[in-house]
PDB file of C-alpha atoms in Angstrom:
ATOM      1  CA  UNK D 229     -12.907  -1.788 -14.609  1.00  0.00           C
ATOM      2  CA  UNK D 230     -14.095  -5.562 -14.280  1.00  0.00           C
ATOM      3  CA  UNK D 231     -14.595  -7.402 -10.929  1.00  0.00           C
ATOM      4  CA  UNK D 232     -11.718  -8.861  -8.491  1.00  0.00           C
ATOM      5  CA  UNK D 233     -11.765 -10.790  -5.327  1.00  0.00           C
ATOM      6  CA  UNK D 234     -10.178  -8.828  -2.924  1.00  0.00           C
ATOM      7  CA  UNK D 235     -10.534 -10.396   0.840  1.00  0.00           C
ATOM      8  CA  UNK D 236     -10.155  -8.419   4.085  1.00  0.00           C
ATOM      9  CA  UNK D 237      -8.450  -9.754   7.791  1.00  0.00           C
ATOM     10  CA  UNK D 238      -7.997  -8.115  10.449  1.00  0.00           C
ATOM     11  CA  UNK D 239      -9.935  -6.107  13.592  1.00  0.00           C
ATOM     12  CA  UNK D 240     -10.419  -2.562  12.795  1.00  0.00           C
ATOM     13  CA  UNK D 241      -8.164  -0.013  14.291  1.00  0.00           C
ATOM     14  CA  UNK D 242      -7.884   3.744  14.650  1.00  0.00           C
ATOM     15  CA  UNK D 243      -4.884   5.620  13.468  1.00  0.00           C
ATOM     16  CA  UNK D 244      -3.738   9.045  12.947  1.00  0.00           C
ATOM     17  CA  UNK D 245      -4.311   9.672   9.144  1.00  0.00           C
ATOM     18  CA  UNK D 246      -6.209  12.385   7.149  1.00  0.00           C
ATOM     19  CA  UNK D 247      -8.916   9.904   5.588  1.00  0.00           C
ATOM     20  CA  UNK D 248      -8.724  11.702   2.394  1.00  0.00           C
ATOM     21  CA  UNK D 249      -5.137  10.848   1.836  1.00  0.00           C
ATOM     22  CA  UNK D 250      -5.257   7.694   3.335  1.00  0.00           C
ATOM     23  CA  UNK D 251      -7.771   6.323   1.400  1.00  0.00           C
ATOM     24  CA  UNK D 252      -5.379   7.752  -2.251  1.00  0.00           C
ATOM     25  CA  UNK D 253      -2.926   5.267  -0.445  1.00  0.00           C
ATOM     26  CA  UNK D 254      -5.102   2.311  -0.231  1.00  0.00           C
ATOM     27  CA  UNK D 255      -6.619   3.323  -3.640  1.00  0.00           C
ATOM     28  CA  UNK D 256      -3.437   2.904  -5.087  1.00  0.00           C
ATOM     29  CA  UNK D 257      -2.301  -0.111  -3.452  1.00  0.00           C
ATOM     30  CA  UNK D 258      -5.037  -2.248  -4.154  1.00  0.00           C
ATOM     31  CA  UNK D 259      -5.222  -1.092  -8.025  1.00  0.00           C
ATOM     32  CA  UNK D 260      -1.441  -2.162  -8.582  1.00  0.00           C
ATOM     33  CA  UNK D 261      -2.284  -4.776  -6.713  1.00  0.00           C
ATOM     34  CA  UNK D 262      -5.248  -5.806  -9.132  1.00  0.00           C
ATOM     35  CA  UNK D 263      -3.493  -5.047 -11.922  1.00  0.00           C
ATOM     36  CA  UNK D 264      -0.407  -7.525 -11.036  1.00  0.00           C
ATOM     37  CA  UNK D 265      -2.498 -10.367 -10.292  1.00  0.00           C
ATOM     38  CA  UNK D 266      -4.209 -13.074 -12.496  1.00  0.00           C
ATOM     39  CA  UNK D 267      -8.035 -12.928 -12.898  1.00  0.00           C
ATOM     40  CA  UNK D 268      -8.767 -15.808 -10.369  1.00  0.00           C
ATOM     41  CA  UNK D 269      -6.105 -14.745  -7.363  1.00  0.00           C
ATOM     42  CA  UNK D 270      -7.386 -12.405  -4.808  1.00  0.00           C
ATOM     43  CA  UNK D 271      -5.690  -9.354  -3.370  1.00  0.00           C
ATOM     44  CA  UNK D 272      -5.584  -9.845   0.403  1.00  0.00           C
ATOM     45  CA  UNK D 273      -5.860  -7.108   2.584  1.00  0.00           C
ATOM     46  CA  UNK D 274      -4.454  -7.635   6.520  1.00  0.00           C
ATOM     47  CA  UNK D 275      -5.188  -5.495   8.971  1.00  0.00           C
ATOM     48  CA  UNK D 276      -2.487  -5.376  12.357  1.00  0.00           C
ATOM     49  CA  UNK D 277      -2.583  -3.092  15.261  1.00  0.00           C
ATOM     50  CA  UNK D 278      -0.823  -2.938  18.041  1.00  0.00           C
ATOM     51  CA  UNK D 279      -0.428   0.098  20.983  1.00  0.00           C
ATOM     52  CA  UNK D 280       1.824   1.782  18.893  1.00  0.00           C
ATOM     53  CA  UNK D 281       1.218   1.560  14.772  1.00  0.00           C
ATOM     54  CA  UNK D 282      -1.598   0.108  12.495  1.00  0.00           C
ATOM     55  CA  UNK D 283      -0.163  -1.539   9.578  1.00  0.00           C
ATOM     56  CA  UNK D 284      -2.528  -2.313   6.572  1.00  0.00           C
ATOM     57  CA  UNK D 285      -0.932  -4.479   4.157  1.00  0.00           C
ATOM     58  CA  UNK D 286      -2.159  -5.376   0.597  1.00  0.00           C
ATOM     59  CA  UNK D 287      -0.818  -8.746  -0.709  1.00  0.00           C
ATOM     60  CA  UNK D 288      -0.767  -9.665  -4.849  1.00  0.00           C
ATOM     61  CA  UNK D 289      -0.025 -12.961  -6.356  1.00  0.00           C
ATOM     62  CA  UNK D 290       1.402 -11.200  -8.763  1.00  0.00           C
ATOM     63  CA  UNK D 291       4.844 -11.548 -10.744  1.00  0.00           C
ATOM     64  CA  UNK D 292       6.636  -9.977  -8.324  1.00  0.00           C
ATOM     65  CA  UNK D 293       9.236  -7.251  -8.906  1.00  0.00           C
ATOM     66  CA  UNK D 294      13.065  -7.466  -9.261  1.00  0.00           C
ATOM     67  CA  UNK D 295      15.381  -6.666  -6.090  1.00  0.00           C
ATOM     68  CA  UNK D 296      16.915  -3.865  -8.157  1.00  0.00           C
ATOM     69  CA  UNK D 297      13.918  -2.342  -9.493  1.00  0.00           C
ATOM     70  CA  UNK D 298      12.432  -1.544  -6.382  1.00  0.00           C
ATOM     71  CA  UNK D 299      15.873  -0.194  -5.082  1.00  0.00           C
ATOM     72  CA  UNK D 300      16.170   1.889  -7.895  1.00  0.00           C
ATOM     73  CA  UNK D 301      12.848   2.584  -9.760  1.00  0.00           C
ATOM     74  CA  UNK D 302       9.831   1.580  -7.675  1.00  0.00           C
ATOM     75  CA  UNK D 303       9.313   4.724  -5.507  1.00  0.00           C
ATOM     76  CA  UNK D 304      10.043   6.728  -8.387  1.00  0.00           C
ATOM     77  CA  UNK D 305       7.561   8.817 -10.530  1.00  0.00           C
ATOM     78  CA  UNK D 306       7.013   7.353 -13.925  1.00  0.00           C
ATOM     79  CA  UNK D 307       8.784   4.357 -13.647  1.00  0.00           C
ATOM     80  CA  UNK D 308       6.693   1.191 -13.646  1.00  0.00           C
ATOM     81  CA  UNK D 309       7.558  -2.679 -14.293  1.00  0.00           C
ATOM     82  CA  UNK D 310       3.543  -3.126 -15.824  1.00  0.00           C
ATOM     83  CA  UNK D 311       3.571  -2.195 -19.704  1.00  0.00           C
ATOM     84  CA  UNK D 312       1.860   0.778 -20.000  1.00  0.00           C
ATOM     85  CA  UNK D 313       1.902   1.800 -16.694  1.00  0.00           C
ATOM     86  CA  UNK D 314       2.095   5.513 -15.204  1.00  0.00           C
ATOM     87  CA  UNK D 315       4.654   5.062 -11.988  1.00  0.00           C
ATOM     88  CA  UNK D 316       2.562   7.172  -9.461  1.00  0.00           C
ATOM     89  CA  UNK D 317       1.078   4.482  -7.062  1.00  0.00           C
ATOM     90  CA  UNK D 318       4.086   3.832  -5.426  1.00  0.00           C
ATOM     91  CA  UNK D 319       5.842   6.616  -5.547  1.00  0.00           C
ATOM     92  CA  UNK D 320       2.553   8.585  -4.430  1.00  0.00           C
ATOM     93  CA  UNK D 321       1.916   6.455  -2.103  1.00  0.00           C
ATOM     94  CA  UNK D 322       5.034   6.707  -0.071  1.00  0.00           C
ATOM     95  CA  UNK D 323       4.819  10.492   0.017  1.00  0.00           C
ATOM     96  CA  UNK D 324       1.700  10.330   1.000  1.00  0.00           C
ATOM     97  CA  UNK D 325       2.198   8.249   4.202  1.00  0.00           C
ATOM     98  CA  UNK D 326       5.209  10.111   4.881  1.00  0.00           C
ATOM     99  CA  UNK D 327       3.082  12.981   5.208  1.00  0.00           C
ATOM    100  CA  UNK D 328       1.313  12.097   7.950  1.00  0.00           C
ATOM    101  CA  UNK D 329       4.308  10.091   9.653  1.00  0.00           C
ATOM    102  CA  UNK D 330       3.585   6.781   8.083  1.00  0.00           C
ATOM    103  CA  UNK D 331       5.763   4.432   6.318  1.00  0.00           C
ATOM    104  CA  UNK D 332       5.351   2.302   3.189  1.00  0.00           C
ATOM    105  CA  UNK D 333       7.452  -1.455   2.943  1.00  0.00           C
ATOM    106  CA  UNK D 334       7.606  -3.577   0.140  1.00  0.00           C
ATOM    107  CA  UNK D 335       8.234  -7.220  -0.150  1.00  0.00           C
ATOM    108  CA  UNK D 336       8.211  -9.165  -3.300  1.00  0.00           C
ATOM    109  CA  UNK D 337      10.391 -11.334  -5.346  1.00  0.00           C
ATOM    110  CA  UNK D 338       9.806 -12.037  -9.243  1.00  0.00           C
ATOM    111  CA  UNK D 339       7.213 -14.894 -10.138  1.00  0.00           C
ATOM    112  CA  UNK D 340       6.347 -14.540  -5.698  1.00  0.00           C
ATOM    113  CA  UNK D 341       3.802 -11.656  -5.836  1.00  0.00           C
ATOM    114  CA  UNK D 342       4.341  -8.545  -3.828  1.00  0.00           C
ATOM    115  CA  UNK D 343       3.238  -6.994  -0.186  1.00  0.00           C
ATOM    116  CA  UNK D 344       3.082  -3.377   0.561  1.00  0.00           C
ATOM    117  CA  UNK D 345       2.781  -2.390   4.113  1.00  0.00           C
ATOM    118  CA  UNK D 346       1.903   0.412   5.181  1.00  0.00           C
ATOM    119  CA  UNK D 347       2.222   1.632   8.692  1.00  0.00           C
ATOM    120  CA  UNK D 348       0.595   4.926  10.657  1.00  0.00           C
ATOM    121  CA  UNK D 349       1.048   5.919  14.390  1.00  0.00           C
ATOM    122  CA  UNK D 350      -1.684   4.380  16.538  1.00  0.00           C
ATOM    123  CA  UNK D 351      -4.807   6.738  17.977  1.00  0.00           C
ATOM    124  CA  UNK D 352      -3.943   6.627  21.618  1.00  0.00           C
ATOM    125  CA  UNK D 353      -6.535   7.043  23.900  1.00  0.00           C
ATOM    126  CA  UNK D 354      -5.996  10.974  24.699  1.00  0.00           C
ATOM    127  CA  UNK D 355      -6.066  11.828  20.919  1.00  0.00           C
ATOM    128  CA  UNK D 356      -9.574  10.128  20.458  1.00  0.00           C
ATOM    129  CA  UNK D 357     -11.229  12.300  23.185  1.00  0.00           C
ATOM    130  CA  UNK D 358      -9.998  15.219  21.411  1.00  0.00           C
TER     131      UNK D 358
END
């Protein structure tokens, strides 16, 4: 697929996630995120810790989605607002971080863009000399 800006914030941080699955999360994210934005916006990525949960959230300036389809559809498989789309990022996603005790929010609004956050226990200090 063709090139897109995509800009990263944030310190790095050390949760408790399988990498493999983690990285099917972000994989996801940032493809609906590329895929809802215009050619010359940039998916931003933030990065947030703090002694508790590291939340990575990927921001779109894309059309946004409707209140009710994210209550109703958006975590759903096969149901997607993008025309031809498959409805397994989201909804794969969330299962995903649930797995490993994570948590996946959405804000958007339509014609606003969107943000998914998503949000894993924090290493503590005892875990990383494990």
């Amino acid at each position: 697929r063709g090139q897109h800006n995509v800009t990263v914030v944030g310190e790095p941080a050390l949760a408790l996630v399988d990498p493999v699955r983690f990285e099917q999360i972000l994989s996801h994210l940032i493809q609906n995120a590329i895929e809802a934005s215009p050619a010359d916006a940039p998916v931003a990525i933030t990065i947030d810790a703090d002694p508790a949960r590291v939340t990575i959230t990927v921001i779109d300036r894309g059309c946004g989605m409707s209140a009710g389809f994210v209550r109703d559809e958006l975590f759903r498989p096969f149901a997607s607002s993008k025309q031809g789309g498959f409805g397994i990022g989201a909804f794969e996603a969330r299962q995903l971080a649930e797995a490993m005790h994570g948590i996946v929010m959405v804000e958007t609004a339509p014609g606003a863009g969107t943000r998914f956050a998503v949000g894993f226990p924090a290493a503590q200090p005892m875990e990383l000399a494990a």
